[in-house]
PDB file of C-alpha atoms in Angstrom:
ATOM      1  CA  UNK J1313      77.634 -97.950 207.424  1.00 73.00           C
ATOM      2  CA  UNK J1314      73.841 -98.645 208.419  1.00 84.00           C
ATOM      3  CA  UNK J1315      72.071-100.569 205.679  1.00 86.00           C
ATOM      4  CA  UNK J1316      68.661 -98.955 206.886  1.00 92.00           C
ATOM      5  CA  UNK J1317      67.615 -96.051 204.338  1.00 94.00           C
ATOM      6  CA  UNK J1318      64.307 -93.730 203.885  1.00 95.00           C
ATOM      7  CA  UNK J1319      63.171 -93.794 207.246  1.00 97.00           C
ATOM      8  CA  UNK J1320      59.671 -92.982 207.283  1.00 97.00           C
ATOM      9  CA  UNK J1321      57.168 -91.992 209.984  1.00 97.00           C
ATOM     10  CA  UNK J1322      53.554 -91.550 209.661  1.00 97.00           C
ATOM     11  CA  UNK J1323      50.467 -91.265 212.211  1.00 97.00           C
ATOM     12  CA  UNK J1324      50.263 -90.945 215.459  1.00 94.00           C
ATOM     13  CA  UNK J1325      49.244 -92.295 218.829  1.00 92.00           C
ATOM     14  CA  UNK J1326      50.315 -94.193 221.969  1.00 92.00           C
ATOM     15  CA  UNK J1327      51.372 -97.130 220.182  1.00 95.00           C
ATOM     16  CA  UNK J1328      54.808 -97.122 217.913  1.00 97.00           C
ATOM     17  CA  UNK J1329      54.579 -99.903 215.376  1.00 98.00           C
ATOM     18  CA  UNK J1330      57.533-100.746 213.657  1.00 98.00           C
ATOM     19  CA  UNK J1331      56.970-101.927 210.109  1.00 98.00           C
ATOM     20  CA  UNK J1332      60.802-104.324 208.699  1.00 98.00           C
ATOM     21  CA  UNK J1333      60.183-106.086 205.549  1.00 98.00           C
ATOM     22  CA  UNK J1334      62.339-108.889 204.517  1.00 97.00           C
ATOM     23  CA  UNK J1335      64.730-109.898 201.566  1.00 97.00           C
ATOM     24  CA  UNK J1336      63.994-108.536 198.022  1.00 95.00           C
ATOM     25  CA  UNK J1337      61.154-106.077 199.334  1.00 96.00           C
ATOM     26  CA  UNK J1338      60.772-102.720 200.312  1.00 96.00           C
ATOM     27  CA  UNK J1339      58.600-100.657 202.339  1.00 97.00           C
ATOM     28  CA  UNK J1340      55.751-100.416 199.805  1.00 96.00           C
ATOM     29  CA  UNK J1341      55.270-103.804 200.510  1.00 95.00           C
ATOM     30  CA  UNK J1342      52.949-102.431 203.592  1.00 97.00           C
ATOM     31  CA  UNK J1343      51.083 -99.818 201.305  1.00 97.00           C
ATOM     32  CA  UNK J1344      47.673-101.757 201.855  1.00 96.00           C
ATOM     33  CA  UNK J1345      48.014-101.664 205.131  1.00 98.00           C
ATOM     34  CA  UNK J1346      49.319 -98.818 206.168  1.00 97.00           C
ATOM     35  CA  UNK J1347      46.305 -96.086 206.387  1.00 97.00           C
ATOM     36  CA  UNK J1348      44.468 -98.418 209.077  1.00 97.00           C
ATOM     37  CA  UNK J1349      47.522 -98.739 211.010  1.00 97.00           C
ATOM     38  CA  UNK J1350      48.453 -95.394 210.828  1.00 97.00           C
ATOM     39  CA  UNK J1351      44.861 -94.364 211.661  1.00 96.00           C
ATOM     40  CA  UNK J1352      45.431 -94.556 215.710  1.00 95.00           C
ATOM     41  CA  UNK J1353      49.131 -95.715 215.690  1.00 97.00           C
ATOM     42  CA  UNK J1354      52.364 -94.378 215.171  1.00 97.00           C
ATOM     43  CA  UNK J1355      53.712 -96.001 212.485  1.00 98.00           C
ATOM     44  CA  UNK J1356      57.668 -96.350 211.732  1.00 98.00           C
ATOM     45  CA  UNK J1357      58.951 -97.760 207.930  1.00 98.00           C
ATOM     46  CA  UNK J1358      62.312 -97.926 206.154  1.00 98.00           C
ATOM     47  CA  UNK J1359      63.638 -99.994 203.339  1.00 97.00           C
ATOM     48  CA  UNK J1360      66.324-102.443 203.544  1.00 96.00           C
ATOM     49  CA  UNK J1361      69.203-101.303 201.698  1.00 92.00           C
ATOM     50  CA  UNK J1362      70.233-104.240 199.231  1.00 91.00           C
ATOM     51  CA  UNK J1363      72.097-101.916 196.378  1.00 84.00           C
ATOM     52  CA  UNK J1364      75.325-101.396 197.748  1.00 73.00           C
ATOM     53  CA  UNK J1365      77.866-103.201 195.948  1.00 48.00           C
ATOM     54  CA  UNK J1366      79.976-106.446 197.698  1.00 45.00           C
ATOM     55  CA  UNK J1367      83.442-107.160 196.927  1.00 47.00           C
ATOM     56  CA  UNK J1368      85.569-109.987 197.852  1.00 43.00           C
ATOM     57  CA  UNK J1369      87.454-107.497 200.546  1.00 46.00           C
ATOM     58  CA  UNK J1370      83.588-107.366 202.950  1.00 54.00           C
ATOM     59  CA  UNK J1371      82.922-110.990 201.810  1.00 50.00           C
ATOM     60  CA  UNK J1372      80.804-112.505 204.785  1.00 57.00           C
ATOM     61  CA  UNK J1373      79.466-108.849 206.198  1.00 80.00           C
ATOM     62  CA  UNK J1374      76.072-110.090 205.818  1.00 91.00           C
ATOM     63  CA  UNK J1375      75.030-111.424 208.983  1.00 95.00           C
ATOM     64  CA  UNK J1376      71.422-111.421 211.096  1.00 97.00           C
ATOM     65  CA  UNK J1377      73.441-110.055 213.897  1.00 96.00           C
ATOM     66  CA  UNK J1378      74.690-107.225 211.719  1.00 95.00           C
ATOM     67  CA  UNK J1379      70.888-106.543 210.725  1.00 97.00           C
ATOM     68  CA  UNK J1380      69.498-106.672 214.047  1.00 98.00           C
ATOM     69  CA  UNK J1381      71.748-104.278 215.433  1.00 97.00           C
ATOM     70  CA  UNK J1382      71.008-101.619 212.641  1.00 97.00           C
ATOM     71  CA  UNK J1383      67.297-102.237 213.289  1.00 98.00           C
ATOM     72  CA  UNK J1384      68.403-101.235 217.104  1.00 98.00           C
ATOM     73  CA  UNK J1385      69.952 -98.450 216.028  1.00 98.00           C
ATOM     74  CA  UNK J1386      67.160 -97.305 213.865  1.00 98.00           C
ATOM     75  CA  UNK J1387      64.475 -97.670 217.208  1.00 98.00           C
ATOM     76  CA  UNK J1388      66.916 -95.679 218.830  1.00 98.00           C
ATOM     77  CA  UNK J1389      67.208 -93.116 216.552  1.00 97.00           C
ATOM     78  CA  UNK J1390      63.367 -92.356 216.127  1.00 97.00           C
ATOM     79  CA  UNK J1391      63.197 -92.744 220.449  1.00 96.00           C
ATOM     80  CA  UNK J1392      61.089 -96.026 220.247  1.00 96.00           C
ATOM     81  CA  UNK J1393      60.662 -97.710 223.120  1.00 95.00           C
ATOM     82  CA  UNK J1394      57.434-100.670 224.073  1.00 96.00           C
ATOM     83  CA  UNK J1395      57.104-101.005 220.303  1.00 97.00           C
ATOM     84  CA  UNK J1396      55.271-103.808 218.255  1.00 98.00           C
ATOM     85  CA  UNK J1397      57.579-104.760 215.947  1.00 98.00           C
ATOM     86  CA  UNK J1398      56.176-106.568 212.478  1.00 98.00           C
ATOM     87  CA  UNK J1399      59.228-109.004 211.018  1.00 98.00           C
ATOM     88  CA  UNK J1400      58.590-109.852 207.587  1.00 98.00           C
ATOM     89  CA  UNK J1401      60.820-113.291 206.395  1.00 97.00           C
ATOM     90  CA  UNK J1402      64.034-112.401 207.221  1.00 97.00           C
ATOM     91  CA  UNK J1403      63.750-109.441 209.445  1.00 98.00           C
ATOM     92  CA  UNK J1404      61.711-111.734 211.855  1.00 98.00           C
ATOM     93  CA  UNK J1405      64.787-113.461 212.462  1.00 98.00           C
ATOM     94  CA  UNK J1406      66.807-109.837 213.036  1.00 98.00           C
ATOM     95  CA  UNK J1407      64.013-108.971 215.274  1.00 98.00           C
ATOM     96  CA  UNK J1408      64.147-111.576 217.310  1.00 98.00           C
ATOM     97  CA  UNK J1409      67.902-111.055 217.849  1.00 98.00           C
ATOM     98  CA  UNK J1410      67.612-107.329 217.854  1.00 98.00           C
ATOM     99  CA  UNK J1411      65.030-108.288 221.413  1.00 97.00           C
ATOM    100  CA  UNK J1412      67.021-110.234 222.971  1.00 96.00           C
ATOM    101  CA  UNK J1413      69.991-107.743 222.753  1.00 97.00           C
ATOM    102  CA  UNK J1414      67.298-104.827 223.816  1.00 97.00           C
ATOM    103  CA  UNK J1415      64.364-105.978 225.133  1.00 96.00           C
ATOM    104  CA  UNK J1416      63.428-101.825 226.455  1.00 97.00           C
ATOM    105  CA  UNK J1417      62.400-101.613 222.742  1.00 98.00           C
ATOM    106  CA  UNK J1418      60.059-103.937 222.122  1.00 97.00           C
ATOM    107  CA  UNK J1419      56.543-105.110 223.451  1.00 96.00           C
ATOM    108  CA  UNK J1420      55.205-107.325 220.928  1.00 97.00           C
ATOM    109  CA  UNK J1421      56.914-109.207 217.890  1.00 98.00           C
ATOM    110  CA  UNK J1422      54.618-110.469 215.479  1.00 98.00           C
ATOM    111  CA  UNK J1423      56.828-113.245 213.016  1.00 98.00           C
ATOM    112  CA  UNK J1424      55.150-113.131 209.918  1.00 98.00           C
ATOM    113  CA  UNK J1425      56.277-115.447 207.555  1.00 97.00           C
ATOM    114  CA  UNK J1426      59.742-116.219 209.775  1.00 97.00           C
ATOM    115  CA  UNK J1427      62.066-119.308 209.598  1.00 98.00           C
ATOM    116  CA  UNK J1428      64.769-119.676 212.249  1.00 98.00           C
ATOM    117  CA  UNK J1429      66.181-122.314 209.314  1.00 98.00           C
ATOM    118  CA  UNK J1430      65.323-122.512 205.991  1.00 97.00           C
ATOM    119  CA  UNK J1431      67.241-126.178 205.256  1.00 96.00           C
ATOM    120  CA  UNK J1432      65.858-129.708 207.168  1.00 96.00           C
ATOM    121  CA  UNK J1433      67.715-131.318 209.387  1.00 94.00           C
ATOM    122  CA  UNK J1434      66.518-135.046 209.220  1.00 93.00           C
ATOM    123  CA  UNK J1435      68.738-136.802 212.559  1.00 94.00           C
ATOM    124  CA  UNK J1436      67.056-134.004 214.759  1.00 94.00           C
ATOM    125  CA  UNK J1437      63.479-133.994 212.938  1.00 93.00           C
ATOM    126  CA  UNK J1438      63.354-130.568 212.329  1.00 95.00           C
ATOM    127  CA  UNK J1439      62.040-129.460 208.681  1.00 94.00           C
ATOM    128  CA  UNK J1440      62.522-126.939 207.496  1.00 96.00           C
ATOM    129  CA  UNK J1441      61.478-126.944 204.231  1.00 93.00           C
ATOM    130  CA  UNK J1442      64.268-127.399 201.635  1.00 96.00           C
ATOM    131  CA  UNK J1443      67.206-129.831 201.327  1.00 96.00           C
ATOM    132  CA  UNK J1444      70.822-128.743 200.682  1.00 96.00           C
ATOM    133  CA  UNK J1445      70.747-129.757 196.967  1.00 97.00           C
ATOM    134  CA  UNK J1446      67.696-127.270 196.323  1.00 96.00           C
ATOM    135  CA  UNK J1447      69.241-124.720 198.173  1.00 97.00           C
ATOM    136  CA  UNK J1448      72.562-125.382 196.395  1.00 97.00           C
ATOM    137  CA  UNK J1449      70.636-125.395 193.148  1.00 97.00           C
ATOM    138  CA  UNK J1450      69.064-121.888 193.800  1.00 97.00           C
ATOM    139  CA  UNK J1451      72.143-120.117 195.053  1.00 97.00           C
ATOM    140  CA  UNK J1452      73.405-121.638 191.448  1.00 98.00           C
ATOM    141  CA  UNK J1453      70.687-119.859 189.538  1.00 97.00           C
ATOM    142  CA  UNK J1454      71.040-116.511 191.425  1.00 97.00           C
ATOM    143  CA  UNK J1455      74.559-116.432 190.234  1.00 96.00           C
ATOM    144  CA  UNK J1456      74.227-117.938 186.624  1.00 97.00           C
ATOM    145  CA  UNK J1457      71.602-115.412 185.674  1.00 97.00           C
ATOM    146  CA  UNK J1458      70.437-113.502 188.406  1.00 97.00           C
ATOM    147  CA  UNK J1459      67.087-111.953 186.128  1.00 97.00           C
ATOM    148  CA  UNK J1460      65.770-114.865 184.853  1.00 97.00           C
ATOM    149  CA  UNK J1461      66.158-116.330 188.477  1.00 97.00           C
ATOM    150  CA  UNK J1462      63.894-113.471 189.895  1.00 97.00           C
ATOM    151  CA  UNK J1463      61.179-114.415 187.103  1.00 96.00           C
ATOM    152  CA  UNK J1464      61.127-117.441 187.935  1.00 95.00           C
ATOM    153  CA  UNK J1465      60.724-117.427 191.518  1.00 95.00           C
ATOM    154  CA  UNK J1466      58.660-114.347 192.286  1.00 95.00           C
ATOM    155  CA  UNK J1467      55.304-115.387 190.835  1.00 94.00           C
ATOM    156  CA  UNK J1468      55.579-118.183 193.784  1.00 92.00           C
ATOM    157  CA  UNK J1469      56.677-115.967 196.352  1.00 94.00           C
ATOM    158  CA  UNK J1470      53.431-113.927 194.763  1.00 94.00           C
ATOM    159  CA  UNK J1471      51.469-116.666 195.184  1.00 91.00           C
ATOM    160  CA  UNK J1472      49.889-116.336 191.971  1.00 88.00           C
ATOM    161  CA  UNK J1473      48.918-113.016 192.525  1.00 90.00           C
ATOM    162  CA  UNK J1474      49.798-111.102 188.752  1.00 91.00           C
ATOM    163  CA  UNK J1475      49.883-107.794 190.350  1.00 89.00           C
ATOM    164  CA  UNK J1476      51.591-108.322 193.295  1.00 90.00           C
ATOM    165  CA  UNK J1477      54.418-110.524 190.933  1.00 93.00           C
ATOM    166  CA  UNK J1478      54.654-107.076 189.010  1.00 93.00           C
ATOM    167  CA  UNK J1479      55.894-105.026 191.752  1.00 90.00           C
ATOM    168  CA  UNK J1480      58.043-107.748 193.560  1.00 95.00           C
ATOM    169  CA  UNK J1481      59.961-108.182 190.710  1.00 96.00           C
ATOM    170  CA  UNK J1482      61.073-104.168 190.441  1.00 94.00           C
ATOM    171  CA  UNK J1483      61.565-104.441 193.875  1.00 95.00           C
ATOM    172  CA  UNK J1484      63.536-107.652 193.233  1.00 97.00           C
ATOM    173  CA  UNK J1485      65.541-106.744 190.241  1.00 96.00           C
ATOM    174  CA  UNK J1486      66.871-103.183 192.032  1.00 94.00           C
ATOM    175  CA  UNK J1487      68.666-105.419 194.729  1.00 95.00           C
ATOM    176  CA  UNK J1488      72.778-105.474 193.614  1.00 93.00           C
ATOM    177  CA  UNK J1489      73.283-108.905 192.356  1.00 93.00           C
ATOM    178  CA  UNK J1490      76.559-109.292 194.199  1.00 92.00           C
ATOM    179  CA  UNK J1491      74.459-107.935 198.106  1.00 94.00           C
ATOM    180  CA  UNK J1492      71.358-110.450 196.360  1.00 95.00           C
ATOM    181  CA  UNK J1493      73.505-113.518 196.643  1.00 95.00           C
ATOM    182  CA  UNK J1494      75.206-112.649 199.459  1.00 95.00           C
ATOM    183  CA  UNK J1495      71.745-112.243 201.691  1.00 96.00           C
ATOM    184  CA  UNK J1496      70.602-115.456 200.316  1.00 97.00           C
ATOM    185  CA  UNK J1497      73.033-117.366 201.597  1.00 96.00           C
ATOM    186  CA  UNK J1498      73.158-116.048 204.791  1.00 96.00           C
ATOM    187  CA  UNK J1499      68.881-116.834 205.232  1.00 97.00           C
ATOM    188  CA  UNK J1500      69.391-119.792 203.454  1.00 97.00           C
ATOM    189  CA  UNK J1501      72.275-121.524 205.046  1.00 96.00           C
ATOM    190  CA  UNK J1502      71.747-119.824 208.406  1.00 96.00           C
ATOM    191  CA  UNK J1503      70.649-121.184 211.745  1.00 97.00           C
ATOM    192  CA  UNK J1504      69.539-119.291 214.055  1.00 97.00           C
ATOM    193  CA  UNK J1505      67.012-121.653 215.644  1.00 97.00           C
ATOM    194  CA  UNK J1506      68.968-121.102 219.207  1.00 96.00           C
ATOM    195  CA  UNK J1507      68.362-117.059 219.344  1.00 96.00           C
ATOM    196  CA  UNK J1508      64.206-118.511 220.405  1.00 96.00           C
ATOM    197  CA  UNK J1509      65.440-119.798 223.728  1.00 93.00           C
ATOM    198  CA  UNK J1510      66.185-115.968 224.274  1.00 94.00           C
ATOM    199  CA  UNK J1511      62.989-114.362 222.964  1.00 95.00           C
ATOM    200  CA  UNK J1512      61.645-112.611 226.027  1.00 92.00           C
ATOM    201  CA  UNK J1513      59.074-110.723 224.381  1.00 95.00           C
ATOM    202  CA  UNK J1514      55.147-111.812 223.658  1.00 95.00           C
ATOM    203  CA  UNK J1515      55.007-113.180 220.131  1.00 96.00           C
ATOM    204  CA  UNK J1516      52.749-113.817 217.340  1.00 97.00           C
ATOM    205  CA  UNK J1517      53.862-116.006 214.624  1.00 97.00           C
ATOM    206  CA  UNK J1518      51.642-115.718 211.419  1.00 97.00           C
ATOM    207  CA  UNK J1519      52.372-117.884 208.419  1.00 96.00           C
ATOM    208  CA  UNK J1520      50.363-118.608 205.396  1.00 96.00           C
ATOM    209  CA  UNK J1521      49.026-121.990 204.631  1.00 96.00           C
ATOM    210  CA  UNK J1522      50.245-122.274 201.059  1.00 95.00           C
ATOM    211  CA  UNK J1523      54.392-120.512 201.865  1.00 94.00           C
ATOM    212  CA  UNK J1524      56.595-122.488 200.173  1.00 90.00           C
ATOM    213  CA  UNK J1525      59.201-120.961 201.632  1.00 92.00           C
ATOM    214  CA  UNK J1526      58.195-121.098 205.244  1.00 92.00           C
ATOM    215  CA  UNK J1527      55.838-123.690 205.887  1.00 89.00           C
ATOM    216  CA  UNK J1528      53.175-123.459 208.722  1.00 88.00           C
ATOM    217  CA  UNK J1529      55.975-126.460 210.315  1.00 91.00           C
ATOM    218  CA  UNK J1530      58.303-124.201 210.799  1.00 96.00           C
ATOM    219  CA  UNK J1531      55.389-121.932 213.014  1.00 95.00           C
ATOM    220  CA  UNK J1532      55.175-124.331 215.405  1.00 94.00           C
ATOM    221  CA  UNK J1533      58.408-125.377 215.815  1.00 95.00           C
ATOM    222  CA  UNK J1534      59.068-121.758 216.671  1.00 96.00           C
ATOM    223  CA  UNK J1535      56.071-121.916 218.848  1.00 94.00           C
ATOM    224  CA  UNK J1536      57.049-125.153 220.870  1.00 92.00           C
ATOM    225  CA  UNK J1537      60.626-123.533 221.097  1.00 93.00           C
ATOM    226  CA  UNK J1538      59.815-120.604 222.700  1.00 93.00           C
ATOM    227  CA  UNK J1539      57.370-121.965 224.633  1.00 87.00           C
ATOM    228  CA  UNK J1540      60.434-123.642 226.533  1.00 80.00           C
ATOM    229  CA  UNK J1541      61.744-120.644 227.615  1.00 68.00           C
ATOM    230  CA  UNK J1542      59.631-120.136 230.940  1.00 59.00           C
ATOM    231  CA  UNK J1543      55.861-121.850 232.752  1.00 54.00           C
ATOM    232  CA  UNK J1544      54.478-118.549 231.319  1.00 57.00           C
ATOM    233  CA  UNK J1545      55.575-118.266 227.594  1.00 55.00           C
ATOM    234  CA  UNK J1546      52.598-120.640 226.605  1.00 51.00           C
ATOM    235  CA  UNK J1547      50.318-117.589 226.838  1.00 54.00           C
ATOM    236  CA  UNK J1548      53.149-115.429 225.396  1.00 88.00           C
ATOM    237  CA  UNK J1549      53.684-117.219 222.026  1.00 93.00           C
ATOM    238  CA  UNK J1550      50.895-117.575 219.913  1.00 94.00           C
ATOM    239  CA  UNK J1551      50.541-119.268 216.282  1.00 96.00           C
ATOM    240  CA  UNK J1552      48.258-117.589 213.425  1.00 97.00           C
ATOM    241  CA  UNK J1553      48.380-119.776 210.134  1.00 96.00           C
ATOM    242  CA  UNK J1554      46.213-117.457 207.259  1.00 96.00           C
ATOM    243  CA  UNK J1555      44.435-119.473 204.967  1.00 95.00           C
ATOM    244  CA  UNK J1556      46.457-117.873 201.938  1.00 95.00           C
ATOM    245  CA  UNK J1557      48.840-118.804 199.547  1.00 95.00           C
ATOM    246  CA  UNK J1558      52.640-117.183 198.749  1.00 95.00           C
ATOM    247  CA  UNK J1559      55.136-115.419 201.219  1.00 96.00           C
ATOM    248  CA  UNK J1560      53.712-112.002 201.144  1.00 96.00           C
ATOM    249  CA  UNK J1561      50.351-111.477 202.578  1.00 96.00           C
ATOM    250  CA  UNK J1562      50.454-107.834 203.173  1.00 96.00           C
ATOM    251  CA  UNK J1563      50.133-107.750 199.093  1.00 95.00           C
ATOM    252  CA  UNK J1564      47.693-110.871 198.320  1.00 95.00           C
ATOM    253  CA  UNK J1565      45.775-111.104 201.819  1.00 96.00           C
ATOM    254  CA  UNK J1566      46.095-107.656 203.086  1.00 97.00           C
ATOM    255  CA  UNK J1567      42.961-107.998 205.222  1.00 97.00           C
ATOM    256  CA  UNK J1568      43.414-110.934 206.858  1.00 97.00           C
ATOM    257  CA  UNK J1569      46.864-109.630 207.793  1.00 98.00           C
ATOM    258  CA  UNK J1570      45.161-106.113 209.155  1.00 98.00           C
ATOM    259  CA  UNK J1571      43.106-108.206 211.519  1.00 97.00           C
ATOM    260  CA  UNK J1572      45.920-110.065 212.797  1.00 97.00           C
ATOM    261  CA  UNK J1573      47.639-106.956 213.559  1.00 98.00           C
ATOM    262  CA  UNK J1574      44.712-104.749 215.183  1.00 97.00           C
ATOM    263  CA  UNK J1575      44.306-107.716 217.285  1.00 96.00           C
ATOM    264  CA  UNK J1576      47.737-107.500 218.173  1.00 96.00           C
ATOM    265  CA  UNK J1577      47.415-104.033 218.877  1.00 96.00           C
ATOM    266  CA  UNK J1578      44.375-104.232 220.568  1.00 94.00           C
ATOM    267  CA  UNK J1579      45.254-106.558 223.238  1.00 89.00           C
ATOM    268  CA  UNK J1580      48.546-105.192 223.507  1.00 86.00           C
ATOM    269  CA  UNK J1581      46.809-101.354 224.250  1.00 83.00           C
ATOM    270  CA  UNK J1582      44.608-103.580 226.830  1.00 82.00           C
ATOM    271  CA  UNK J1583      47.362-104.754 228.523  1.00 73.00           C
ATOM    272  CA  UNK J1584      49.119-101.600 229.031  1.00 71.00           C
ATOM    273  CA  UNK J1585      45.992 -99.646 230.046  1.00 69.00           C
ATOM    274  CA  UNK J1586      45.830-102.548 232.681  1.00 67.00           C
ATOM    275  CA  UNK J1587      49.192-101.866 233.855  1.00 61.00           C
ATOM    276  CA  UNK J1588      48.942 -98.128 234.632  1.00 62.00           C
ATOM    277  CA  UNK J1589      45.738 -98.768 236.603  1.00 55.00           C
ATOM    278  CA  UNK J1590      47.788-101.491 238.735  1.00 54.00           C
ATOM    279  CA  UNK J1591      50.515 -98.602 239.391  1.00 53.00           C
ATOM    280  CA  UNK J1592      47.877 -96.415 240.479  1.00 50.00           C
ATOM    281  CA  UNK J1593      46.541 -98.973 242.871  1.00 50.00           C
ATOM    282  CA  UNK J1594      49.391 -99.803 244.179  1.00 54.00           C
ATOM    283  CA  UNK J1595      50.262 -96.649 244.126  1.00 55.00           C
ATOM    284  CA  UNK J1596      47.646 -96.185 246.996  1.00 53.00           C
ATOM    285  CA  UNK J1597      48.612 -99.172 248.400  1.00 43.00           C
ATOM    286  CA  UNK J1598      51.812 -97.489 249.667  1.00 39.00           C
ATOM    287  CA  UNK J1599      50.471 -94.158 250.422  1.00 37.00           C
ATOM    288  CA  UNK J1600      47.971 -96.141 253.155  1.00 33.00           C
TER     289      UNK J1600
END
């Protein structure tokens, strides 16, 4: 069973961007940004499937491993390889895993809005932006009354933002309750702050000033992290905090996002044009 469903592909160009939103969303969540992108890119969506019902039997099925391996086998599938790979909240995480496994398939990750762990951790310092109790509490609510938990917490997640709350919350109350509850708890109560030491792959890590979920701490922590990983990875790991508010800037800061992105892509085209014309030098090199 893949949980990957209405794989979409629009545009075209040298570039494959692969679009992965994260818990509660779906792939209209990139409508605002998705006729620049497509403009000059190839551009590769699908939605998350969060519908299928959980029983005790698959209790525990829901694991980032499990979702980065059916975002490999989606790449696969469509016959991506070199792509830039957009993470949104919890697919970040799945991405990152998903590159270390197969690092043929990506070029660029760009972490928007990505916690490795969502719970602190005072006797190492790390924060992460919620203590057990609140996370406890939460998980509570989900399972108490599921709809009036979704009301409650979307118009945060919105940022404020009346029309983006509108369509987050259809998005949010289509999820199964049992598959809801189940996800949460694994981003939650997860860890997976030692899948960074890993990351081979360039990254940009974009939070939002005002993400109460994901705090611009949790950016650099990421960023320091990775940075570990080689003399190099400085230059390979950069931090982009937008001066927004909620946890879903491609709806309430769509442009600020877009010119994160076709920077991305930009430098990204740069570097590759830069690498065929070193083949072809060296290329000559040899031949001499």
């Amino acid at each position: 069973m893949r949980w990957y469903a209405n794989v979409k592909e629009v545009g075209g160009g040298d570039t494959t961007v692969v679009l992965a939103h994260g818990y509660g969303a779906n792939q209209t969540l990139w409508d605002k940004l998705l006729p620049a992108l497509s403009e000059h890119h190839r551009v590769i969506l699908f939605d998350w499937d969060f519908t299928g019902a959980g029983d005790d039997e698959e209790a525990g099925r829901y694991t980032f491993g499990r979702f980065a391996d059916d975002l490999i086998a989606l790449m696969d599938d469509k016959g991506v390889r070199g792509a830039v790979v957009v993470g949104h909240s919890m697919s970040a995480m799945a991405a990152c895993i998903a590159s270390v496994r197969r690092p043929d398939l990506f070029a660029h990750l760009v972490l928007l809005c990505a916690s490795p762990r969502y719970l602190d951790s005072p006797s190492e310092g790390y924060v992460g932006g919620f203590d057990r109790a609140s996370i406890d509490g939460m998980l509570g609510a989900m399972s108490s009354d599921f709809v009036a938990w979704v009301k409650g917490f979307v118009p945060n997640a919105a940022g404020g933002d009346s029309s983006a709350a509108v369509a987050l919350e259809q998005s949010f109350l289509s999820m199964h309750r049992s598959v809801a509850l189940e996800v949460a708890r694994m981003i939650f109560l997860g860890d997976q702050r030692g899948v960074l030491d890993a990351v081979a792959a360039p990254c940009t890590v974009v939070q939002v000033a005002g993400d109460f979920a994901a705090p611009p701490a949790v950016a650099e922590y990421m960023r320091q992290r990775m940075m570990t990983r080689s003399p190099e990875a400085e230059a390979e790991v950069e931090v982009v905090v937008m001066d927004s508010v909620g946890h879903f800037p491609q709806l309430v800061a769509p442009q600020q996002l877009l010119a994160v992105l076709q920077r991305v892509l930009q430098r990204e085209e740069e570097d590759e044009q830069a690498g065929e014309a070193a083949k072809v030098v060296d290329g000559i090199d040899v031949m001499a």
